[in-house]
Amino acid sequence: MKINPIALVYIIFLISFNSILCYKSKSKSHQCNVCRDLVDNFIKGFKKTSKGNFGGGNTDWEDRKLGSYVTSDIRFEEIIENICSSKENDCHNLLEEQEENLLDWFKKKQKALVSELFSDICIARAKFCCPKNTYGSECSQCPQLNGHVCSGNGNCDGEGTREGTGKCKCNREYAGDLCSLCNSGFYPKTTNDANKTECAECHFSCLACSGPEQNSCLSCKSGWIFNSETNLCDDINECLQESKCSQDEYCENTEGSFACRKCDAACQECAGPGADKCIGQCSKGFEKGSDSSCADIDECQQDPSPCSTGQCVNKPGSYECQELSDEKHDDDKQNSEL
């Protein structure tokens, strides 16, 4: 079967074009990461080849006849050869777009390459990234307090990329638009820096507090109640309240909460773990014992046996009739003949 050359070229063009479209449609933060990796790998290759040569052994002769290896096309090709892995299509697309710019830096601005390449390629030219402490399509300034982004207690949404809202995402200890306040369950510590708030965690029973001790609570978390006599948050025993768990479960109190646990298989209803904590009737296959606990009924001891054929095997709350093997039949027959 003959393949039309024009059709083959068209197919290759479509595949390449779709790959570029797919790459362009991805988020700016993804594109920024791709660009950052590309520049980082280029710089790694640049440093790795810094002491290289043409491989002929006579460096002085090579420099005179072939030109300096430092800015040679051969060195540039060595750098970009492994800059992207074979599966990184986005990296290859970006490399194709920026190859001339990378070559220009390599040829003319090597002294500033390590420090300024990312800013030029990823921020100024590709427009995928933003400078540090800025965000969004226009690289707007992230919110600051006393010279620190989000007071130094959180992250600016989209920082360093062309995306995001710029709003502060506070660390768990902090709250407020600038992460300058203590969150619920934390209190402000005294520090030597008057311009910086440092928050520490309250006792686990406190919703708000003035210090780390249990008696420093100002209000209590859910599941606790304030005791005005002791100034402590006392645990609420939810299990004293009715209908916390389903009929076949019992309530277990925990600090600040409770848990529903399954009753023993012998119980239809229970007050705690074990067959001796059953309330009311036992489950099917169990019966009340002399100590009022629910005990398993051994159906295999009944006469007649519940199994018309096979061997009766007792199980908790039930029984099973197991077929006898041929070997067992032979043994039973010999025993009956003795």
Short mmCIF file of C-alpha atoms in Angstrom, two decimals:
data_model
loop_
_atom_site.label_atom_id
_atom_site.label_comp_id
_atom_site.label_asym_id
_atom_site.label_seq_id
_atom_site.Cartn_x
_atom_site.Cartn_y
_atom_site.Cartn_z
CA MET A 1 0.00 0.00 0.00
CA LYS A 2 1.42 3.35 -1.11
CA ILE A 3 1.32 6.31 1.28
CA ASN A 4 0.67 9.70 -0.25
CA PRO A 5 3.66 11.93 0.71
CA ILE A 6 1.44 15.02 0.94
CA ALA A 7 -0.97 13.19 3.25
CA LEU A 8 1.94 12.00 5.43
CA VAL A 9 3.29 15.55 5.77
CA TYR A 10 -0.22 16.76 6.64
CA ILE A 11 -0.62 14.09 9.34
CA ILE A 12 2.76 14.96 10.86
CA PHE A 13 1.78 18.65 10.82
CA LEU A 14 -1.53 17.92 12.56
CA ILE A 15 0.16 15.83 15.28
CA SER A 16 2.72 18.56 15.91
CA PHE A 17 0.09 21.33 15.82
CA ASN A 18 -2.21 19.48 18.25
CA SER A 19 0.71 18.90 20.60
CA ILE A 20 1.46 22.65 20.63
CA LEU A 21 -2.23 23.52 21.11
CA CYS A 22 -2.45 21.06 24.03
CA TYR A 23 0.66 22.59 25.59
CA LYS A 24 -0.66 26.15 25.13
CA SER A 25 -4.02 25.25 26.68
CA LYS A 26 -2.51 24.07 29.96
CA SER A 27 -2.48 26.25 33.07
CA LYS A 28 0.06 29.04 33.41
CA SER A 29 1.36 27.47 36.61
CA HIS A 30 2.07 24.25 34.68
CA GLN A 31 3.75 26.20 31.88
CA CYS A 32 5.79 28.11 34.47
CA ASN A 33 6.98 24.84 36.01
CA VAL A 34 7.92 23.51 32.55
CA CYS A 35 9.86 26.70 31.81
CA ARG A 36 11.58 26.66 35.20
CA ASP A 37 12.68 23.03 34.65
CA LEU A 38 13.90 23.87 31.14
CA VAL A 39 16.06 26.75 32.40
CA ASP A 40 17.32 24.74 35.40
CA ASN A 41 18.35 21.86 33.12
CA PHE A 42 20.00 24.25 30.67
CA ILE A 43 22.04 25.80 33.50
CA LYS A 44 23.00 22.33 34.77
CA GLY A 45 24.22 21.42 31.29
CA PHE A 46 26.02 24.76 31.00
CA LYS A 47 27.92 24.13 34.24
CA LYS A 48 28.59 20.49 33.40
CA THR A 49 30.26 21.42 30.08
CA SER A 50 32.17 24.42 31.48
CA LYS A 51 35.49 22.54 31.54
CA GLY A 52 34.97 20.62 28.30
CA ASN A 53 36.67 20.86 24.92
CA PHE A 54 36.35 19.49 21.38
CA GLY A 55 37.86 16.19 22.52
CA GLY A 56 40.94 16.36 20.28
CA GLY A 57 43.47 16.74 23.06
CA ASN A 58 45.18 19.93 21.76
CA THR A 59 42.96 22.67 23.20
CA ASP A 60 45.14 25.61 22.04
CA TRP A 61 45.17 24.37 18.42
CA GLU A 62 41.44 23.70 18.53
CA ASP A 63 40.73 27.20 19.81
CA ARG A 64 42.83 28.73 17.00
CA LYS A 65 41.45 26.59 14.18
CA LEU A 66 37.93 25.71 15.33
CA GLY A 67 37.15 28.66 17.56
CA SER A 68 36.51 28.59 21.32
CA TYR A 69 34.62 25.55 22.64
CA VAL A 70 33.13 27.84 25.32
CA THR A 71 30.73 29.44 22.85
CA SER A 72 30.73 26.73 20.18
CA ASP A 73 27.64 25.24 18.54
CA ILE A 74 28.94 21.82 19.56
CA ARG A 75 28.80 22.73 23.25
CA PHE A 76 25.34 24.27 22.83
CA GLU A 77 24.05 21.06 21.19
CA GLU A 78 25.55 19.02 24.04
CA ILE A 79 23.66 21.17 26.55
CA ILE A 80 20.24 21.01 24.89
CA GLU A 81 20.56 17.35 23.85
CA ASN A 82 19.42 16.10 27.26
CA ILE A 83 17.48 19.13 28.44
CA CYS A 84 14.11 17.34 27.98
CA SER A 85 13.29 13.68 28.40
CA SER A 86 11.77 11.82 25.46
CA LYS A 87 8.29 11.88 27.08
CA GLU A 88 8.23 15.58 27.98
CA ASN A 89 6.34 16.98 24.99
CA ASP A 90 5.67 20.32 26.68
CA CYS A 91 9.39 20.76 27.34
CA HIS A 92 10.25 19.99 23.71
CA ASN A 93 7.63 22.49 22.46
CA LEU A 94 8.99 25.20 24.74
CA LEU A 95 12.59 24.40 23.75
CA GLU A 96 11.64 24.77 20.10
CA GLU A 97 10.10 28.19 20.85
CA GLN A 98 12.99 29.46 22.94
CA GLU A 99 16.00 27.81 21.28
CA GLU A 100 17.10 31.00 19.49
CA ASN A 101 16.85 33.00 22.71
CA LEU A 102 18.83 30.35 24.59
CA LEU A 103 21.46 30.38 21.86
CA ASP A 104 21.68 34.18 22.04
CA TRP A 105 22.31 34.00 25.80
CA PHE A 106 24.84 31.23 25.28
CA LYS A 107 26.77 33.13 22.64
CA LYS A 108 26.69 36.68 24.05
CA LYS A 109 25.73 36.79 27.76
CA GLN A 110 27.31 33.82 29.49
CA LYS A 111 28.49 35.85 32.51
CA ALA A 112 24.89 36.68 33.51
CA LEU A 113 23.36 33.43 32.23
CA VAL A 114 23.05 31.63 35.58
CA SER A 115 21.53 34.59 37.44
CA GLU A 116 19.30 36.16 34.75
CA LEU A 117 18.29 33.44 32.26
CA PHE A 118 15.09 32.42 34.10
CA SER A 119 13.91 36.01 34.41
CA ASP A 120 14.44 36.70 30.71
CA ILE A 121 13.08 33.45 29.25
CA CYS A 122 10.23 32.53 31.61
CA ILE A 123 9.11 35.97 32.83
CA ALA A 124 9.92 38.51 30.10
CA ARG A 125 9.68 36.44 26.90
CA ALA A 126 7.39 33.41 27.45
CA LYS A 127 5.35 35.29 30.09
CA PHE A 128 4.65 32.07 31.99
CA CYS A 129 6.07 33.12 35.36
CA CYS A 130 6.26 36.19 37.58
CA PRO A 131 9.05 37.54 39.78
CA LYS A 132 9.14 36.44 43.40
CA ASN A 133 6.35 37.88 45.61
CA THR A 134 4.14 38.77 42.62
CA TYR A 135 1.23 36.95 40.96
CA GLY A 136 -1.32 37.03 38.15
CA SER A 137 -1.39 38.10 34.52
CA GLU A 138 0.20 41.48 35.33
CA CYS A 139 2.58 40.17 38.02
CA SER A 140 0.88 42.25 40.73
CA GLN A 141 2.46 42.60 44.16
CA CYS A 142 1.44 40.02 46.78
CA PRO A 143 -0.05 41.51 50.00
CA GLN A 144 2.61 42.35 52.58
CA LEU A 145 2.86 43.49 56.17
CA ASN A 146 6.09 44.88 57.61
CA GLY A 147 7.96 43.78 54.51
CA HIS A 148 6.80 40.16 54.67
CA VAL A 149 4.38 38.54 52.19
CA CYS A 150 1.31 37.46 54.16
CA SER A 151 3.17 38.57 57.32
CA GLY A 152 5.54 35.67 56.77
CA ASN A 153 2.77 33.37 58.05
CA GLY A 154 1.32 32.04 54.81
CA ASN A 155 1.55 31.92 51.02
CA CYS A 156 0.29 34.27 48.36
CA ASP A 157 -2.07 32.41 45.99
CA GLY A 158 -0.39 32.15 42.57
CA GLU A 159 2.91 33.66 43.75
CA GLY A 160 5.55 33.40 41.03
CA THR A 161 3.03 32.44 38.32
CA ARG A 162 0.63 34.24 35.95
CA GLU A 163 -2.32 32.77 37.86
CA GLY A 164 -3.94 33.06 41.28
CA THR A 165 -5.96 35.54 43.31
CA GLY A 166 -3.09 36.94 45.34
CA LYS A 167 -5.02 36.22 48.54
CA CYS A 168 -3.08 34.91 51.51
CA LYS A 169 -3.37 31.21 52.35
CA CYS A 170 -2.45 31.19 56.03
CA ASN A 171 -0.57 28.51 57.90
CA ARG A 172 -2.85 26.65 60.35
CA GLU A 173 -1.83 28.85 63.30
CA TYR A 174 -2.82 32.12 61.62
CA ALA A 175 -5.90 33.92 60.29
CA GLY A 176 -6.94 37.23 58.71
CA ASP A 177 -6.44 38.76 55.27
CA LEU A 178 -2.71 39.18 55.96
CA CYS A 179 -2.30 36.14 58.26
CA SER A 180 -1.47 38.58 61.05
CA LEU A 181 -3.97 37.19 63.60
CA CYS A 182 -4.00 33.98 65.61
CA ASN A 183 -6.45 31.32 64.45
CA SER A 184 -8.96 29.60 66.75
CA GLY A 185 -7.13 27.32 69.17
CA PHE A 186 -3.97 29.48 69.17
CA TYR A 187 -2.73 32.44 71.21
CA PRO A 188 -0.14 35.19 70.52
CA LYS A 189 3.25 34.49 72.07
CA THR A 190 5.51 37.23 73.37
CA THR A 191 8.47 37.68 71.01
CA ASN A 192 11.42 40.04 70.64
CA ASP A 193 10.12 41.18 67.25
CA ALA A 194 7.33 43.73 67.79
CA ASN A 195 6.47 43.66 64.07
CA LYS A 196 5.82 39.91 63.89
CA THR A 197 3.02 37.89 65.45
CA GLU A 198 3.91 34.38 66.55
CA CYS A 199 1.05 32.08 67.50
CA ALA A 200 1.25 28.95 69.68
CA GLU A 201 -1.33 26.21 70.21
CA CYS A 202 -3.77 26.27 73.11
CA HIS A 203 -4.58 23.25 75.27
CA PHE A 204 -6.60 20.83 73.13
CA SER A 205 -9.84 21.58 75.04
CA CYS A 206 -9.67 25.36 74.41
CA LEU A 207 -11.31 27.18 71.51
CA ALA A 208 -9.62 30.40 72.61
CA CYS A 209 -7.00 30.92 75.31
CA SER A 210 -4.50 33.30 76.87
CA GLY A 211 -1.72 30.74 77.25
CA PRO A 212 -0.74 27.09 76.85
CA GLU A 213 -2.09 25.80 80.18
CA GLN A 214 -5.43 24.00 80.57
CA ASN A 215 -6.64 26.72 82.94
CA SER A 216 -5.89 29.43 80.36
CA CYS A 217 -9.02 28.65 78.32
CA LEU A 218 -11.26 31.61 77.51
CA SER A 219 -13.80 29.43 75.68
CA CYS A 220 -14.15 25.71 75.00
CA LYS A 221 -14.21 23.58 71.87
CA SER A 222 -17.27 21.55 70.88
CA GLY A 223 -17.58 18.54 73.18
CA TRP A 224 -16.32 20.50 76.19
CA ILE A 225 -18.05 22.77 78.72
CA PHE A 226 -16.50 25.55 80.80
CA ASN A 227 -16.32 24.93 84.55
CA SER A 228 -16.42 28.30 86.32
CA GLU A 229 -15.22 26.81 89.60
CA THR A 230 -12.00 25.33 88.16
CA ASN A 231 -11.62 27.57 85.09
CA LEU A 232 -11.15 24.37 83.09
CA CYS A 233 -12.97 22.93 80.10
CA ASP A 234 -14.59 19.68 81.22
CA ASP A 235 -15.34 16.88 78.78
CA ILE A 236 -19.03 16.39 77.98
CA ASN A 237 -20.05 12.74 78.27
CA GLU A 238 -22.28 12.48 75.19
CA CYS A 239 -23.04 8.85 76.06
CA LEU A 240 -25.28 10.03 78.92
CA GLN A 241 -27.55 11.53 76.27
CA GLU A 242 -30.10 9.26 74.61
CA SER A 243 -30.11 7.82 71.08
CA LYS A 244 -26.49 8.55 70.18
CA CYS A 245 -25.96 5.15 68.53
CA SER A 246 -28.05 2.54 66.71
CA GLN A 247 -29.68 -0.41 68.54
CA ASP A 248 -26.85 -2.89 67.85
CA GLU A 249 -24.15 -0.42 69.00
CA TYR A 250 -22.97 0.99 72.32
CA CYS A 251 -21.62 4.48 73.00
CA GLU A 252 -18.02 5.01 74.09
CA ASN A 253 -17.08 8.43 75.42
CA THR A 254 -13.85 10.03 74.16
CA GLU A 255 -12.20 13.37 74.95
CA GLY A 256 -14.35 16.02 73.33
CA SER A 257 -16.43 13.48 71.41
CA PHE A 258 -17.78 9.92 71.39
CA ALA A 259 -17.70 6.76 69.26
CA CYS A 260 -20.30 4.11 68.43
CA ARG A 261 -18.99 0.55 68.69
CA LYS A 262 -20.64 -2.67 67.48
CA CYS A 263 -22.18 -4.91 70.12
CA ASP A 264 -20.97 -8.48 70.55
CA ALA A 265 -22.52 -10.89 68.04
CA ALA A 266 -24.43 -12.51 70.92
CA CYS A 267 -26.34 -9.28 71.67
CA GLN A 268 -29.25 -7.65 69.95
CA GLU A 269 -28.69 -4.64 72.18
CA CYS A 270 -25.90 -3.89 74.65
CA ALA A 271 -24.43 -1.48 77.21
CA GLY A 272 -20.78 -2.18 76.39
CA PRO A 273 -18.32 -4.67 74.86
CA GLY A 274 -18.67 -8.41 75.40
CA ALA A 275 -21.49 -10.96 75.66
CA ASP A 276 -21.97 -10.11 79.36
CA LYS A 277 -23.12 -6.58 78.47
CA CYS A 278 -26.17 -7.71 76.46
CA ILE A 279 -29.48 -5.96 77.21
CA GLY A 280 -32.79 -7.79 76.72
CA GLN A 281 -32.97 -10.71 74.33
CA CYS A 282 -29.96 -12.51 72.86
CA SER A 283 -29.27 -12.79 69.15
CA LYS A 284 -30.52 -15.85 67.27
CA GLY A 285 -28.37 -18.89 68.14
CA PHE A 286 -27.59 -17.57 71.66
CA GLU A 287 -29.37 -17.94 75.01
CA LYS A 288 -29.18 -16.37 78.47
CA GLY A 289 -26.81 -18.15 80.84
CA SER A 290 -26.90 -18.37 84.63
CA ASP A 291 -24.88 -15.14 84.87
CA SER A 292 -27.37 -13.36 82.54
CA SER A 293 -24.81 -13.17 79.74
CA CYS A 294 -25.67 -14.52 76.28
CA ALA A 295 -23.98 -17.85 75.49
CA ASP A 296 -23.81 -19.78 72.23
CA ILE A 297 -26.31 -22.61 71.72
CA ASP A 298 -24.57 -25.82 70.64
CA GLU A 299 -27.13 -27.06 68.11
CA CYS A 300 -24.99 -30.16 67.45
CA GLN A 301 -25.84 -31.48 70.94
CA GLN A 302 -29.55 -31.57 70.17
CA ASP A 303 -31.32 -34.88 69.68
CA PRO A 304 -32.12 -35.54 66.97
CA SER A 305 -29.19 -33.87 65.24
CA PRO A 306 -30.12 -30.89 63.06
CA CYS A 307 -28.08 -32.50 60.25
CA SER A 308 -29.94 -35.29 58.43
CA THR A 309 -26.72 -36.13 56.55
CA GLY A 310 -23.10 -35.25 57.16
CA GLN A 311 -21.38 -34.13 60.33
CA CYS A 312 -22.71 -31.26 62.48
CA VAL A 313 -20.13 -28.57 63.25
CA ASN A 314 -21.08 -25.93 65.84
CA LYS A 315 -20.37 -22.27 65.10
CA PRO A 316 -21.05 -19.08 67.11
CA GLY A 317 -24.80 -18.47 66.79
CA SER A 318 -25.22 -21.23 64.21
CA TYR A 319 -24.02 -24.62 62.94
CA GLU A 320 -22.92 -26.26 59.69
CA CYS A 321 -23.54 -29.67 58.16
CA GLN A 322 -20.37 -30.94 56.51
CA GLU A 323 -20.36 -33.82 54.04
CA LEU A 324 -18.26 -36.79 55.11
CA SER A 325 -15.37 -37.77 52.86
CA ASP A 326 -15.10 -41.34 51.45
CA GLU A 327 -12.22 -42.02 53.85
CA LYS A 328 -14.38 -40.96 56.80
CA HIS A 329 -17.23 -43.22 55.59
CA ASP A 330 -14.82 -46.20 55.51
CA ASP A 331 -13.58 -45.44 59.05
CA ASP A 332 -17.16 -45.21 60.38
CA LYS A 333 -18.03 -48.52 58.68
CA GLN A 334 -15.02 -50.32 60.24
CA ASN A 335 -15.90 -48.92 63.68
CA SER A 336 -19.47 -50.16 63.35
CA GLU A 337 -18.27 -53.70 62.44
CA LEU A 338 -16.03 -54.02 65.55
#
